[in-house]
Short mmCIF file of C-alpha atoms in Angstrom, two decimals:
data_model
loop_
_atom_site.label_atom_id
_atom_site.label_comp_id
_atom_site.label_asym_id
_atom_site.label_seq_id
_atom_site.Cartn_x
_atom_site.Cartn_y
_atom_site.Cartn_z
CA MET A 1 22.84 13.66 0.87
CA LYS A 2 23.85 16.80 2.81
CA LEU A 3 20.27 18.05 2.54
CA LEU A 4 18.96 14.70 3.76
CA SER A 5 21.47 14.62 6.63
CA GLY A 6 20.59 18.16 7.70
CA LEU A 7 16.88 17.40 7.55
CA PHE A 8 17.39 14.24 9.62
CA ASN A 9 19.42 16.10 12.25
CA ARG A 10 16.75 18.78 12.49
CA TYR A 11 14.12 16.07 12.75
CA CYS A 12 15.90 14.44 15.68
CA GLY A 13 16.43 17.80 17.40
CA VAL A 14 12.89 19.16 16.98
CA LEU A 15 10.78 16.04 17.24
CA GLY A 16 12.73 13.65 19.43
CA ILE A 17 9.81 11.20 19.37
CA ARG A 18 10.78 7.54 19.34
CA ASP A 19 7.44 6.34 18.02
CA ALA A 20 7.41 8.75 15.08
CA ALA A 21 10.97 7.72 14.14
CA MET A 22 10.01 4.05 14.14
CA LEU A 23 6.97 4.88 12.04
CA ILE A 24 9.22 6.51 9.42
CA TYR A 25 11.47 3.44 9.18
CA SER A 26 8.44 1.17 9.03
CA ASN A 27 7.08 3.38 6.26
CA MET A 28 10.36 3.13 4.32
CA LEU A 29 10.26 -0.67 4.40
CA ASN A 30 6.64 -0.66 3.29
CA ASN A 31 7.47 1.73 0.47
CA ALA A 32 10.29 -0.53 -0.66
CA ALA A 33 7.93 -3.51 -0.73
CA TYR A 34 5.36 -1.47 -2.67
CA ASP A 35 7.88 -0.19 -5.24
CA VAL A 36 9.05 -3.72 -6.01
CA MET A 37 5.47 -4.94 -6.35
CA ARG A 38 4.57 -2.00 -8.58
CA PHE A 39 7.17 -3.04 -11.14
CA VAL A 40 6.39 -6.72 -10.84
CA LEU A 41 2.72 -5.95 -11.40
CA ALA A 42 3.26 -3.64 -14.36
CA ILE A 43 5.90 -5.69 -16.17
CA LEU A 44 4.26 -9.08 -15.64
CA GLY A 45 0.86 -7.62 -16.48
CA PHE A 46 1.79 -5.85 -19.68
CA ASP A 47 4.47 -8.22 -20.97
CA THR A 48 3.11 -11.67 -20.14
CA MET A 49 -0.65 -11.49 -19.67
CA ASN A 50 -1.67 -9.45 -22.72
CA ILE A 51 -5.25 -8.15 -22.45
CA PHE A 52 -5.93 -9.72 -19.05
CA GLY A 53 -2.71 -8.35 -17.63
CA VAL A 54 -3.44 -4.83 -18.83
CA ALA A 55 -6.92 -4.99 -17.30
CA LEU A 56 -5.53 -6.31 -14.01
CA VAL A 57 -2.95 -3.52 -13.82
CA TYR A 58 -5.62 -0.85 -14.22
CA ILE A 59 -7.97 -2.61 -11.83
CA SER A 60 -5.19 -2.53 -9.24
CA TYR A 61 -4.99 1.25 -9.56
CA ALA A 62 -8.75 1.52 -9.13
CA LEU A 63 -8.73 -0.73 -6.05
CA SER A 64 -5.77 1.18 -4.60
CA SER A 65 -7.63 4.47 -4.88
CA MET A 66 -10.74 2.97 -3.30
CA ALA A 67 -8.64 1.52 -0.46
CA GLN A 68 -7.26 4.99 0.26
CA LEU A 69 -10.82 6.26 0.67
CA LEU A 70 -11.74 3.33 2.92
CA GLY A 71 -8.68 3.74 5.19
CA GLY A 72 -10.74 5.57 7.80
CA VAL A 73 -13.36 2.83 7.79
CA ILE A 74 -10.64 0.24 8.41
CA ILE A 75 -9.49 2.20 11.46
CA ASP A 76 -13.03 2.15 12.84
CA VAL A 77 -13.31 -1.57 12.09
CA LEU A 78 -10.08 -2.51 13.89
CA GLY A 79 -10.42 0.04 16.68
CA ARG A 80 -6.96 1.66 16.73
CA GLU A 81 -4.64 3.18 14.12
CA ARG A 82 -1.68 1.15 15.40
CA ARG A 83 -3.64 -2.09 15.44
CA ALA A 84 -4.96 -1.36 11.95
CA LEU A 85 -1.39 -0.83 10.69
CA VAL A 86 -0.10 -4.03 12.29
CA VAL A 87 -2.96 -6.20 11.00
CA SER A 88 -2.85 -4.69 7.49
CA ASN A 89 0.94 -5.03 7.28
CA PHE A 90 0.77 -8.65 8.39
CA LEU A 91 -1.95 -9.46 5.84
CA MET A 92 0.00 -7.71 3.08
CA ALA A 93 3.13 -9.75 3.89
CA LEU A 94 1.03 -12.93 3.97
CA LEU A 95 -0.45 -12.15 0.54
CA TYR A 96 3.01 -11.68 -0.99
CA ILE A 97 4.17 -14.96 0.53
CA VAL A 98 1.14 -16.73 -0.97
CA ALA A 99 1.80 -15.13 -4.37
CA SER A 100 5.44 -16.26 -4.33
CA ILE A 101 4.44 -19.80 -3.29
CA VAL A 102 1.96 -19.93 -6.19
CA LEU A 103 4.72 -19.02 -8.68
CA PHE A 104 7.22 -21.44 -7.10
CA ILE A 105 4.77 -24.37 -7.18
CA MET A 106 3.07 -23.71 -10.52
CA GLU A 107 6.10 -22.20 -12.27
CA ILE A 108 5.69 -19.27 -14.64
CA ASN A 109 2.58 -19.90 -16.74
CA ALA A 110 -0.60 -17.99 -17.61
CA LEU A 111 -2.72 -19.42 -14.77
CA SER A 112 -0.10 -18.93 -12.04
CA LEU A 113 0.63 -15.39 -13.22
CA MET A 114 -3.05 -14.49 -13.15
CA LEU A 115 -3.45 -15.88 -9.63
CA ALA A 116 -0.29 -14.14 -8.42
CA LEU A 117 -1.32 -10.83 -9.99
CA VAL A 118 -4.76 -10.92 -8.35
CA ILE A 119 -3.14 -11.63 -4.95
CA ILE A 120 -0.59 -8.83 -5.46
CA ILE A 121 -3.36 -6.41 -6.44
CA ILE A 122 -5.06 -6.99 -3.08
CA GLY A 123 -1.74 -6.44 -1.29
CA VAL A 124 -1.04 -3.20 -3.17
CA SER A 125 -4.53 -1.96 -2.34
CA MET A 126 -3.89 -2.61 1.36
CA TYR A 127 -0.70 -0.55 1.10
CA TRP A 128 -2.71 2.51 0.04
CA ALA A 129 -5.20 1.99 2.84
CA MET A 130 -2.28 1.93 5.30
CA GLY A 131 -1.30 5.41 4.11
CA THR A 132 -4.48 6.81 5.64
CA MET A 133 -3.86 4.93 8.89
CA ARG A 134 -0.26 6.16 9.16
CA GLY A 135 -1.45 9.71 8.60
CA ALA A 136 -4.01 9.40 11.39
CA LEU A 137 -1.52 7.84 13.82
CA ILE A 138 1.27 10.34 13.18
CA LYS A 139 -1.04 13.25 14.03
CA VAL A 140 -1.69 11.66 17.40
CA LEU A 141 1.98 10.91 18.00
CA LEU A 142 2.96 14.51 17.18
CA ASN A 143 0.09 16.01 19.19
CA ASN A 144 -1.35 17.65 16.06
CA ASP A 145 1.59 20.09 15.98
CA ALA A 146 1.58 21.49 12.42
CA GLU A 147 5.33 22.29 12.35
CA LYS A 148 6.32 18.84 13.57
CA ILE A 149 3.96 17.14 11.14
CA ARG A 150 5.42 19.15 8.22
CA LEU A 151 8.95 18.22 9.27
CA TYR A 152 8.01 14.55 9.56
CA ALA A 153 6.34 14.65 6.13
CA SER A 154 9.34 16.39 4.56
CA LEU A 155 11.87 13.83 5.79
CA ASN A 156 9.55 10.92 5.06
CA ASN A 157 8.86 12.07 1.50
CA MET A 158 12.54 12.60 0.75
CA LEU A 159 13.44 9.13 2.00
CA ARG A 160 10.48 7.72 0.10
CA SER A 161 11.66 9.34 -3.15
CA LEU A 162 15.17 7.91 -2.77
CA THR A 163 13.76 4.48 -1.97
CA SER A 164 11.42 4.61 -4.96
CA VAL A 165 14.16 5.51 -7.46
CA ILE A 166 16.62 2.88 -6.21
CA LEU A 167 14.06 0.08 -6.02
CA ALA A 168 12.54 1.00 -9.37
CA VAL A 169 15.89 0.65 -11.12
CA ILE A 170 16.87 -2.59 -9.38
CA SER A 171 13.54 -4.43 -9.61
CA GLY A 172 12.85 -3.29 -13.19
CA TYR A 173 16.34 -4.34 -14.34
CA LEU A 174 16.11 -7.76 -12.68
CA LEU A 175 12.69 -8.45 -14.18
CA PHE A 176 13.82 -7.52 -17.66
CA LEU A 177 16.84 -9.80 -17.29
CA ASN A 178 14.77 -12.83 -16.31
CA ILE A 179 11.05 -13.03 -15.68
CA TYR A 180 11.57 -15.93 -13.26
CA THR A 181 13.15 -13.51 -10.77
CA ALA A 182 9.59 -12.27 -10.14
CA ARG A 183 9.22 -15.05 -7.58
CA TYR A 184 12.19 -13.80 -5.57
CA LEU A 185 11.16 -10.16 -5.90
CA ILE A 186 7.71 -10.97 -4.49
CA LEU A 187 9.32 -12.94 -1.66
CA SER A 188 11.66 -10.03 -0.91
CA SER A 189 8.63 -7.72 -0.65
CA ALA A 190 7.07 -10.12 1.83
CA THR A 191 10.30 -10.02 3.87
CA LEU A 192 10.35 -6.20 3.84
CA SER A 193 6.71 -6.11 4.96
CA ILE A 194 7.49 -8.45 7.86
CA MET A 195 10.50 -6.31 8.84
CA ALA A 196 8.21 -3.25 8.80
CA LEU A 197 6.09 -4.94 11.46
CA ILE A 198 8.89 -4.83 14.04
CA PRO A 199 8.86 -1.03 14.64
CA LEU A 200 5.06 -1.02 14.72
CA THR A 201 4.91 -3.71 17.41
CA LEU A 202 7.49 -1.82 19.54
CA MET A 203 5.52 1.43 19.55
CA ARG A 204 4.20 2.37 22.98
CA HIS A 205 1.56 4.81 21.80
CA HIS A 206 -1.64 3.13 20.66
CA GLY A 207 -3.23 6.14 18.99
CA ARG A 208 -6.93 6.91 19.09
CA ILE A 209 -8.90 4.33 21.05
CA VAL A 210 -12.51 3.44 20.42
CA ASP A 211 -14.77 1.69 22.87
CA LYS A 212 -15.09 -1.58 21.02
CA SER A 213 -13.08 -3.56 18.47
CA SER A 214 -15.22 -6.67 18.32
CA THR A 215 -17.61 -7.94 15.67
CA GLN A 216 -20.03 -5.25 16.73
CA ALA A 217 -17.42 -2.56 15.99
CA ILE A 218 -16.85 -4.07 12.55
CA ARG A 219 -20.55 -3.97 11.81
CA GLN A 220 -20.84 -0.41 13.08
CA GLY A 221 -17.90 0.67 10.93
CA PHE A 222 -19.56 -0.52 7.74
CA ILE A 223 -22.88 0.98 8.85
CA LYS A 224 -21.12 4.34 9.25
CA PHE A 225 -19.64 4.03 5.78
CA GLY A 226 -23.06 3.17 4.33
CA GLU A 227 -24.64 6.18 6.02
CA LEU A 228 -21.87 8.42 4.72
CA PHE A 229 -22.39 7.09 1.21
CA LYS A 230 -26.16 7.65 1.37
CA ARG A 231 -26.19 11.11 2.98
CA ASN A 232 -23.08 12.74 1.53
CA THR A 233 -23.69 13.58 -2.13
CA GLY A 234 -20.11 14.73 -2.69
CA PHE A 235 -18.62 11.51 -1.30
CA ARG A 236 -20.96 9.44 -3.46
CA ALA A 237 -20.12 11.51 -6.54
CA VAL A 238 -16.37 11.03 -6.01
CA ILE A 239 -16.67 7.23 -5.75
CA LEU A 240 -18.97 6.95 -8.77
CA THR A 241 -16.76 9.26 -10.85
CA MET A 242 -13.68 7.21 -9.98
CA LEU A 243 -15.39 3.94 -10.88
CA ILE A 244 -16.69 5.27 -14.22
CA THR A 245 -13.29 6.81 -15.10
CA PHE A 246 -11.35 3.63 -14.37
CA LEU A 247 -13.87 1.49 -16.24
CA LEU A 248 -13.52 3.75 -19.28
CA ILE A 249 -9.71 3.61 -19.08
CA ILE A 250 -9.73 -0.18 -18.80
CA SER A 251 -12.25 -0.56 -21.65
CA LEU A 252 -10.37 1.77 -24.01
CA ASP A 253 -6.97 0.27 -23.20
CA VAL A 254 -8.19 -3.30 -23.64
CA LEU A 255 -9.83 -2.28 -26.95
CA VAL A 256 -6.63 -0.70 -28.23
CA TYR A 257 -4.59 -3.69 -27.04
CA SER A 258 -6.99 -6.05 -28.84
CA VAL A 259 -6.70 -4.09 -32.09
CA LEU A 260 -2.90 -4.06 -31.89
CA SER A 261 -2.87 -7.80 -31.17
CA ILE A 262 -4.98 -8.49 -34.26
#
């Protein structure tokens, strides 16, 4: 805690940027929501959904990785890093609310769990895409100063590690005690995501601005991604390698799970 306190004091003395501070706290809340969802996804998937749950868990990892790659495209689509963060955060919170409503209405059964897991997977994928947007916005807020960016990353990563450990223990323990607490854990993640919106909406700096953020900008964003995919052999190879690797992992794991079930 002394190390964390010293790092925080140095952060305040060197950076002194209100927007960057709010971005850190918003990031912490998002990380807390993600850590809860990670355990809900893994435990519900592996313990209650058998083969389908295992496949869904691995598919979520594949989608999360793809979302990280597409983070830059999302920025182009929405026009600004800050706007992209606000919209993505709102949609993620909305998805968690829908997932919790599904479990509350349908109770805990195979169909409701599958629906909730699919919804959560989309939300988790959006979380990874937001990582790219936060990275782009923080560079603008810190004027691309390498020392300030390293200090921000150091404090942010330390807080993130503490958050991850605490939330992992609490959410995992609660789920193992009673699987029905999944509904409240998902709802708590939605609440954290909504709370993370407050600092983002108060930020004065809007980040990089593009000329248009209308339907035309959306179309142009996907056109840019398509051109990048066609012309850049390395980018195409990375995506195809990821897809093949995850498909192999899913296939092998489902096969092993099927054999063990028999």
